[in-house]
Short mmCIF file of C-alpha atoms in Angstrom, two decimals:
data_model
loop_
_atom_site.label_atom_id
_atom_site.label_comp_id
_atom_site.label_asym_id
_atom_site.label_seq_id
_atom_site.Cartn_x
_atom_site.Cartn_y
_atom_site.Cartn_z
CA MET A 1 5.25 -13.75 25.44
CA THR A 2 7.75 -11.19 25.25
CA HIS A 3 11.31 -13.05 25.63
CA ALA A 4 10.57 -14.27 22.18
CA LEU A 5 10.13 -11.18 20.78
CA PRO A 6 13.24 -10.39 17.70
CA ASP A 7 15.88 -7.93 19.04
CA TYR A 8 16.10 -4.65 17.35
CA LEU A 9 19.29 -3.96 14.60
CA CYS A 10 20.92 -1.23 12.90
CA SER A 11 21.42 -1.57 9.56
CA GLU A 12 24.22 1.05 9.25
CA ASP A 13 27.02 -0.26 12.10
CA GLY A 14 25.40 -3.50 13.44
CA THR A 15 24.34 -2.42 16.55
CA ARG A 16 21.46 -4.92 18.24
CA ALA A 17 19.26 -4.00 21.43
CA ASP A 18 16.58 -6.22 23.30
CA VAL A 19 13.24 -4.57 22.56
CA ARG A 20 11.59 -4.38 25.53
CA THR A 21 14.70 -1.80 26.85
CA ALA A 22 16.04 -0.66 23.88
CA PRO A 23 16.03 3.39 23.38
CA TRP A 24 14.01 4.64 20.43
CA CYS A 25 16.61 4.64 17.83
CA CYS A 26 20.49 3.66 17.80
CA PRO A 27 22.25 4.70 20.04
CA VAL A 28 25.41 4.66 18.34
CA CYS A 29 24.13 6.52 14.55
CA GLY A 30 21.17 8.23 15.67
CA GLY A 31 19.29 6.12 12.59
CA PRO A 32 16.00 3.98 12.56
CA TRP A 33 15.72 0.36 13.94
CA ASP A 34 15.02 -2.45 11.73
CA LEU A 35 14.35 -6.14 13.34
CA ASP A 36 16.39 -9.15 13.09
CA PHE A 37 13.30 -11.16 11.85
CA THR A 38 13.17 -14.07 8.77
CA PRO A 39 9.93 -15.83 8.44
CA ASP A 40 10.97 -19.06 7.70
CA PRO A 41 9.49 -20.18 4.30
CA ALA A 42 9.04 -23.53 5.12
CA ILE A 43 6.25 -22.87 7.21
CA PRO A 44 3.33 -22.66 5.22
CA LEU A 45 1.08 -19.42 4.50
CA GLU A 46 -2.59 -20.81 4.84
CA PRO A 47 -4.10 -16.89 4.62
CA ALA A 48 -7.75 -18.49 4.26
CA ALA A 49 -7.69 -20.33 7.26
CA GLY A 50 -6.91 -17.78 9.22
CA PRO A 51 -8.85 -14.28 10.22
CA HIS A 52 -10.80 -11.42 8.29
CA SER A 53 -7.75 -9.28 9.23
CA LEU A 54 -3.86 -9.01 8.72
CA TRP A 55 -3.22 -11.29 11.14
CA ARG A 56 -4.14 -13.97 8.80
CA TYR A 57 -0.46 -13.94 7.71
CA ALA A 58 1.05 -14.60 11.30
CA PRO A 59 3.46 -17.13 10.19
CA ALA A 60 5.49 -13.99 8.44
CA LEU A 61 4.95 -11.70 11.28
CA PRO A 62 7.58 -10.98 14.37
CA LEU A 63 4.96 -11.16 16.94
CA PRO A 64 4.72 -14.54 18.62
CA GLY A 65 1.87 -16.29 20.05
CA ALA A 66 -2.21 -14.99 20.00
CA PHE A 67 -2.91 -11.59 19.36
CA SER A 68 -5.78 -9.63 20.67
CA VAL A 69 -5.51 -6.14 18.99
CA THR A 70 -7.68 -5.98 16.05
CA LEU A 71 -10.02 -4.06 14.50
CA SER A 72 -10.28 -6.52 11.08
CA GLU A 73 -7.88 -4.20 9.66
CA GLY A 74 -6.70 -5.62 6.27
CA HIS A 75 -7.86 -7.84 3.29
CA THR A 76 -8.69 -4.96 1.48
CA PRO A 77 -10.26 -5.36 -2.03
CA MET A 78 -8.33 -4.66 -5.42
CA LEU A 79 -10.24 -3.22 -8.19
CA PRO A 80 -8.81 -2.60 -12.09
CA LEU A 81 -8.34 0.87 -13.05
CA GLY A 82 -7.84 -0.28 -16.86
CA ASP A 83 -6.57 -3.18 -19.04
CA ARG A 84 -3.30 -3.72 -16.47
CA ILE A 85 -3.85 -1.67 -13.53
CA HIS A 86 -5.43 -2.70 -10.37
CA ALA A 87 -5.95 -0.26 -7.36
CA LYS A 88 -6.16 -2.06 -3.90
CA LEU A 89 -8.78 0.09 -1.40
CA ASP A 90 -6.75 0.79 1.82
CA PHE A 91 -8.91 3.23 2.02
CA LEU A 92 -11.54 1.00 3.45
CA MET A 93 -9.10 0.25 6.20
CA PRO A 94 -10.81 1.29 9.67
CA THR A 95 -9.42 4.70 9.76
CA LEU A 96 -9.38 5.59 6.36
CA SER A 97 -5.76 4.57 5.91
CA PHE A 98 -3.09 2.09 5.05
CA LYS A 99 -1.53 3.22 8.69
CA ASP A 100 -3.66 0.56 10.11
CA ARG A 101 -1.43 -2.09 9.24
CA GLY A 102 1.34 -0.53 10.91
CA ALA A 103 -0.35 0.90 13.72
CA VAL A 104 -2.17 -2.49 14.61
CA MET A 105 1.48 -4.49 15.11
CA LEU A 106 2.44 -1.05 17.11
CA ALA A 107 -0.60 -1.73 19.60
CA GLU A 108 -0.12 -5.09 20.13
CA LEU A 109 3.77 -4.69 20.81
CA ALA A 110 2.79 -1.87 23.27
CA ARG A 111 0.44 -4.08 25.05
CA ARG A 112 2.45 -6.55 25.88
CA LEU A 113 5.13 -4.84 27.00
CA GLY A 114 2.86 -1.83 29.34
CA PRO A 115 4.33 0.99 28.75
CA ALA A 116 2.24 4.06 30.77
CA ARG A 117 1.61 5.87 27.90
CA VAL A 118 1.96 5.71 24.12
CA VAL A 119 3.80 8.57 22.14
CA ALA A 120 3.50 9.04 18.49
CA ASP A 121 3.99 11.87 15.75
CA SER A 122 2.16 12.41 12.29
CA SER A 123 1.03 14.73 9.87
CA GLY A 124 -2.53 12.96 9.95
CA ASN A 125 -2.77 9.48 8.79
CA ALA A 126 -0.53 7.61 11.01
CA GLY A 127 -1.65 9.75 14.11
CA ALA A 128 -4.93 8.59 13.78
CA SER A 129 -4.44 5.25 13.10
CA VAL A 130 -2.50 4.70 16.78
CA ALA A 131 -4.81 6.45 18.57
CA ALA A 132 -7.40 3.59 16.77
CA TYR A 133 -5.34 1.40 17.94
CA CYS A 134 -4.17 2.23 21.31
CA ALA A 135 -7.90 3.03 22.19
CA ARG A 136 -8.69 -0.91 21.09
CA ALA A 137 -6.16 -1.86 23.00
CA GLY A 138 -6.65 0.22 26.18
CA LEU A 139 -3.48 2.31 26.06
CA SER A 140 -2.99 5.71 27.00
CA CYS A 141 -2.05 8.09 23.48
CA GLU A 142 -0.48 11.40 22.88
CA VAL A 143 -0.12 12.59 19.42
CA PHE A 144 2.42 15.24 18.37
CA VAL A 145 1.34 16.79 14.91
CA PRO A 146 2.17 19.93 12.89
CA GLU A 147 -0.02 23.17 13.98
CA GLY A 148 -1.46 23.28 10.12
CA THR A 149 -2.91 19.46 10.16
CA SER A 150 -5.94 19.33 9.11
CA GLU A 151 -8.63 19.68 11.52
CA LYS A 152 -10.67 16.50 10.27
CA LYS A 153 -7.51 14.34 11.38
CA THR A 154 -6.78 15.99 14.71
CA ALA A 155 -10.92 15.36 15.17
CA GLN A 156 -10.49 11.88 14.63
CA MET A 157 -7.11 11.83 16.30
CA ARG A 158 -9.11 12.90 19.62
CA ALA A 159 -12.30 10.79 19.05
CA TYR A 160 -10.31 7.77 19.70
CA GLY A 161 -9.13 9.43 22.88
CA ALA A 162 -5.79 10.91 21.80
CA GLU A 163 -4.42 13.56 23.30
CA VAL A 164 -3.09 15.98 20.67
CA ARG A 165 -0.03 18.29 20.88
CA LEU A 166 0.04 20.85 17.65
CA VAL A 167 3.57 21.75 17.30
CA PRO A 168 4.89 25.10 15.49
CA GLY A 169 6.64 24.36 12.56
CA GLY A 170 6.39 21.39 10.17
CA ARG A 171 6.61 17.84 9.91
CA GLU A 172 10.18 17.24 11.48
CA ALA A 173 9.10 19.91 14.23
CA ALA A 174 6.71 17.09 15.19
CA ALA A 175 9.18 14.48 14.84
CA ARG A 176 11.55 16.69 17.09
CA ALA A 177 8.92 16.95 19.74
CA ALA A 178 8.02 13.35 20.15
CA GLY A 179 11.76 12.58 20.10
CA ALA A 180 12.45 14.74 22.88
CA VAL A 181 9.92 12.65 25.53
CA ALA A 182 10.17 9.41 23.68
CA ASP A 183 13.05 7.96 26.02
CA GLU A 184 11.34 9.31 28.89
CA PRO A 185 10.40 6.20 31.66
CA GLY A 186 7.29 4.23 30.67
CA VAL A 187 7.19 5.86 27.40
CA PHE A 188 6.26 3.65 24.27
CA TYR A 189 7.33 5.69 20.86
CA ALA A 190 4.99 4.18 18.39
CA SER A 191 6.95 5.98 15.48
CA HIS A 192 5.82 5.13 11.89
CA VAL A 193 9.19 5.66 11.07
CA PHE A 194 11.56 4.36 13.39
CA ASN A 195 10.16 1.58 14.65
CA PRO A 196 10.69 -1.50 12.48
CA TRP A 197 7.34 -3.16 13.70
CA PHE A 198 5.57 -0.58 11.53
CA LEU A 199 6.89 -2.07 8.42
CA HIS A 200 6.44 -5.62 8.93
CA GLY A 201 2.81 -4.61 9.31
CA THR A 202 2.81 -2.60 5.99
CA LYS A 203 4.10 -5.28 3.95
CA THR A 204 0.78 -7.55 4.47
CA TYR A 205 -0.02 -5.19 1.72
CA VAL A 206 2.27 -7.09 -0.56
CA TYR A 207 1.00 -10.54 1.15
CA GLU A 208 -2.99 -9.42 -0.08
CA ILE A 209 -2.02 -8.63 -3.38
CA TRP A 210 0.01 -12.04 -3.86
CA GLU A 211 -3.08 -13.93 -2.28
CA ALA A 212 -5.39 -12.16 -4.32
CA LEU A 213 -3.56 -12.78 -7.31
CA GLY A 214 -3.27 -16.62 -6.71
CA GLY A 215 0.13 -17.22 -5.25
CA ARG A 216 1.74 -14.23 -7.65
CA LEU A 217 2.82 -10.24 -7.72
CA PRO A 218 2.13 -8.18 -10.80
CA GLU A 219 5.27 -6.75 -12.87
CA VAL A 220 5.27 -3.55 -11.33
CA LEU A 221 4.35 -2.53 -7.90
CA VAL A 222 3.43 1.67 -7.67
CA VAL A 223 3.55 3.24 -4.21
CA PRO A 224 3.55 6.84 -3.06
CA VAL A 225 6.72 7.65 -1.03
CA GLY A 226 7.67 10.30 1.60
CA ASN A 227 8.82 8.40 4.61
CA GLY A 228 9.00 5.31 2.68
CA THR A 229 6.84 2.95 5.19
CA LEU A 230 4.75 1.47 2.46
CA LEU A 231 7.63 1.12 0.15
CA LEU A 232 10.02 -0.69 2.39
CA GLY A 233 7.27 -2.76 4.09
CA ALA A 234 6.73 -3.91 0.18
CA ALA A 235 10.38 -4.64 -0.40
CA LEU A 236 9.99 -6.71 2.46
CA ALA A 237 7.41 -8.50 1.66
CA VAL A 238 8.78 -8.97 -1.65
CA ALA A 239 12.21 -10.40 -0.37
CA GLU A 240 10.12 -12.83 2.09
CA LEU A 241 8.06 -13.63 -0.78
CA GLY A 242 10.76 -14.46 -2.95
CA ARG A 243 12.26 -17.24 -0.62
CA ARG A 244 9.08 -19.22 -1.58
CA GLY A 245 9.49 -19.11 -4.82
CA VAL A 246 7.30 -15.86 -5.93
CA ARG A 247 9.15 -13.42 -8.86
CA ALA A 248 9.69 -9.77 -7.28
CA PRO A 249 8.13 -6.92 -9.04
CA ALA A 250 10.04 -3.52 -9.73
CA LEU A 251 9.13 -0.97 -6.87
CA VAL A 252 8.18 2.44 -8.30
CA GLY A 253 7.98 5.00 -6.03
CA VAL A 254 6.05 8.11 -6.67
CA GLN A 255 6.96 11.87 -4.85
CA ALA A 256 5.14 15.10 -5.10
CA GLU A 257 7.54 17.35 -7.62
CA ALA A 258 7.28 20.31 -4.31
CA VAL A 259 9.32 18.08 -2.14
CA SER A 260 11.09 15.31 -3.90
CA PRO A 261 14.33 14.54 -1.94
CA LEU A 262 14.47 10.72 -3.16
CA ALA A 263 13.81 11.04 -6.71
CA ALA A 264 16.61 13.98 -6.83
CA ALA A 265 18.93 11.20 -5.28
CA PHE A 266 17.75 8.30 -7.59
CA ALA A 267 18.13 10.74 -10.41
CA ALA A 268 21.80 11.66 -9.28
CA GLY A 269 22.66 7.87 -8.39
CA ALA A 270 23.01 8.73 -5.09
CA GLU A 271 23.28 6.40 -1.79
CA GLU A 272 21.59 9.06 0.38
CA ALA A 273 18.81 11.69 -0.12
CA GLU A 274 19.88 15.28 0.61
CA PRO A 275 17.42 17.13 2.48
CA VAL A 276 15.30 19.75 0.24
CA PRO A 277 13.18 22.82 1.21
CA SER A 278 10.05 22.21 2.51
CA ARG A 279 7.04 23.67 0.59
CA PRO A 280 3.76 23.50 0.10
CA THR A 281 1.88 20.78 -2.13
CA LEU A 282 -1.35 18.74 -2.32
CA ALA A 283 -0.02 15.71 -1.79
CA GLU A 284 1.07 16.40 2.25
CA GLY A 285 1.23 12.61 3.53
CA ILE A 286 4.70 12.13 1.33
CA ALA A 287 6.24 15.98 1.68
CA ILE A 288 8.93 14.68 3.57
CA PRO A 289 12.45 17.00 3.16
CA ALA A 290 14.73 14.43 4.61
CA PRO A 291 13.58 10.95 5.06
CA PRO A 292 15.44 9.36 7.60
CA ARG A 293 15.27 5.67 6.05
CA GLY A 294 16.24 7.41 2.63
CA ARG A 295 19.10 5.34 1.81
CA GLN A 296 17.14 2.28 2.82
CA ILE A 297 14.75 2.95 0.24
CA LEU A 298 17.20 3.87 -2.99
CA ALA A 299 18.64 0.87 -2.33
CA ALA A 300 15.25 -1.44 -2.36
CA VAL A 301 14.20 0.62 -5.46
CA ARG A 302 17.59 -0.28 -7.26
CA LYS A 303 17.59 -3.40 -5.83
CA SER A 304 14.19 -4.00 -7.86
CA GLY A 305 15.18 -2.66 -10.80
CA GLY A 306 12.53 0.17 -10.49
CA THR A 307 12.51 4.31 -10.00
CA ILE A 308 11.12 7.29 -8.67
CA LEU A 309 8.81 9.53 -10.23
CA THR A 310 7.60 12.84 -9.76
CA VAL A 311 4.48 14.32 -10.27
CA PRO A 312 3.52 18.29 -9.93
CA ASP A 313 0.11 19.09 -8.17
CA ALA A 314 -1.62 19.92 -10.88
CA ARG A 315 -1.65 16.52 -12.16
CA ILE A 316 -2.37 15.55 -8.53
CA ARG A 317 -5.22 17.75 -8.90
CA GLU A 318 -6.71 16.19 -12.04
CA ALA A 319 -5.64 12.73 -10.50
CA GLN A 320 -7.69 12.90 -7.66
CA ARG A 321 -11.19 14.03 -9.75
CA GLU A 322 -10.41 11.63 -12.67
CA LEU A 323 -10.86 8.66 -9.63
CA ALA A 324 -13.23 10.28 -7.87
CA ARG A 325 -15.49 10.00 -11.52
CA ARG A 326 -14.67 6.74 -11.35
CA GLY A 327 -16.59 6.30 -8.21
CA LEU A 328 -13.05 6.54 -6.04
CA PHE A 329 -12.65 9.54 -3.70
CA VAL A 330 -9.11 9.09 -2.33
CA GLU A 331 -6.72 11.81 -0.66
CA PRO A 332 -4.40 13.95 -2.99
CA THR A 333 -1.59 12.16 -1.55
CA ALA A 334 -3.36 8.88 -2.69
CA ALA A 335 -4.09 10.25 -6.20
CA ALA A 336 -0.47 10.76 -6.57
CA CYS A 337 0.21 7.21 -8.21
CA TRP A 338 -2.33 7.46 -10.37
CA ALA A 339 -1.31 10.69 -11.44
CA ALA A 340 2.28 9.03 -12.07
CA VAL A 341 1.21 5.91 -14.02
CA GLY A 342 -2.55 6.51 -15.28
CA PRO A 343 -3.75 7.64 -18.73
CA GLY A 344 -2.89 11.38 -17.87
CA ALA A 345 0.88 10.83 -17.21
CA PRO A 346 3.08 12.41 -19.59
CA SER A 347 4.62 9.50 -20.25
CA ASP A 348 4.61 5.73 -19.98
CA PRO A 349 6.62 4.41 -16.98
CA LEU A 350 4.89 1.12 -17.03
CA GLN A 351 5.77 -0.05 -20.53
CA GLY A 352 2.65 -1.92 -20.83
CA ARG A 353 3.83 -3.96 -17.55
CA THR A 354 0.77 -4.99 -15.14
CA ALA A 355 0.89 -3.09 -12.08
CA VAL A 356 -1.39 -2.76 -8.90
CA LEU A 357 -1.23 0.61 -6.78
CA PRO A 358 -2.75 1.65 -3.61
CA LEU A 359 -5.44 4.02 -2.90
CA CYS A 360 -4.43 4.72 0.84
CA GLY A 361 -6.45 7.47 2.24
CA ALA A 362 -9.41 8.34 2.17
CA GLY A 363 -10.91 11.47 0.46
CA ALA A 364 -13.37 12.27 3.41
CA LYS A 365 -10.55 13.73 5.12
CA SER A 366 -9.26 15.96 3.04
CA GLY A 367 -11.98 17.41 0.77
CA LEU A 368 -11.32 17.75 -3.12
CA ALA A 369 -8.06 19.48 -4.27
CA PRO A 370 -8.80 23.03 -4.96
#
């Protein structure tokens, strides 16, 4: 029932808006929305009694009532990579990417709101996820992508029935093109960056770790960071589980050395991330020169006692091949975390602590790094 949906809330200026009628961004500051939603810690979480999907955490999700959109996403396995490091295999999701966690939330919300068409922008994986879940929900979908997007990923989007719009320029150009049509009548903008429902989907990544570890979390959560959708979802889950008495881990973000505005801002002690030039990198999924949620990402990492690391392309290439030799073929972006904290890293940022990192995109989408 849409009347029970929580409001959008701008964390910068306190602006509120009804999700059914709101513009796609805060009309005052132009920034991304958050949700005015906090799960009630008194309501028990009993995931084992729920479905084999992320909807098993329904008491912690902001969509009330029965859901209908699902591809049995989530509940991905964890695998040890060393004595104290586990990998969570999110490349085994239905579209081979962790982005399914957020896309299913957006598609279920859109289904309830009933738009004429759904619009998204992406450098690849998010667009494929939104396309798949729109297909599942019976919604028309249009995805704006940079002209250099992998043909394997655009073919995947088209296979799901989405209309793919190739935009000259980089990732920001695709976002601008989608934003230009986002407020047209009958359009639902399924932005994985600006729409906070996506973050409430990605937070299930941490809930699953909590469930798999018997009601606790590791000492460190290591995540790749571009727009920060997985890290911010993780921060939401950590805060929510903290209200249930679960000890909070440190959040360690990983950026490609070539495009690392958040790492630079973190090192400088800045609250905002200054835009950086867009440079080529193997980790294209996290090559975001000006992340719209940069302030939130920096604040979340600092609050957790974590840090933001960078890795060069040469090390990402090595890490992808190391993982493949262990039977785990993932995208270069997904290998970035192993590059930062695995045995081949130049330092030991984990300092002996237990950690979980995501292998969040399948190598079949991109091939081995050259």
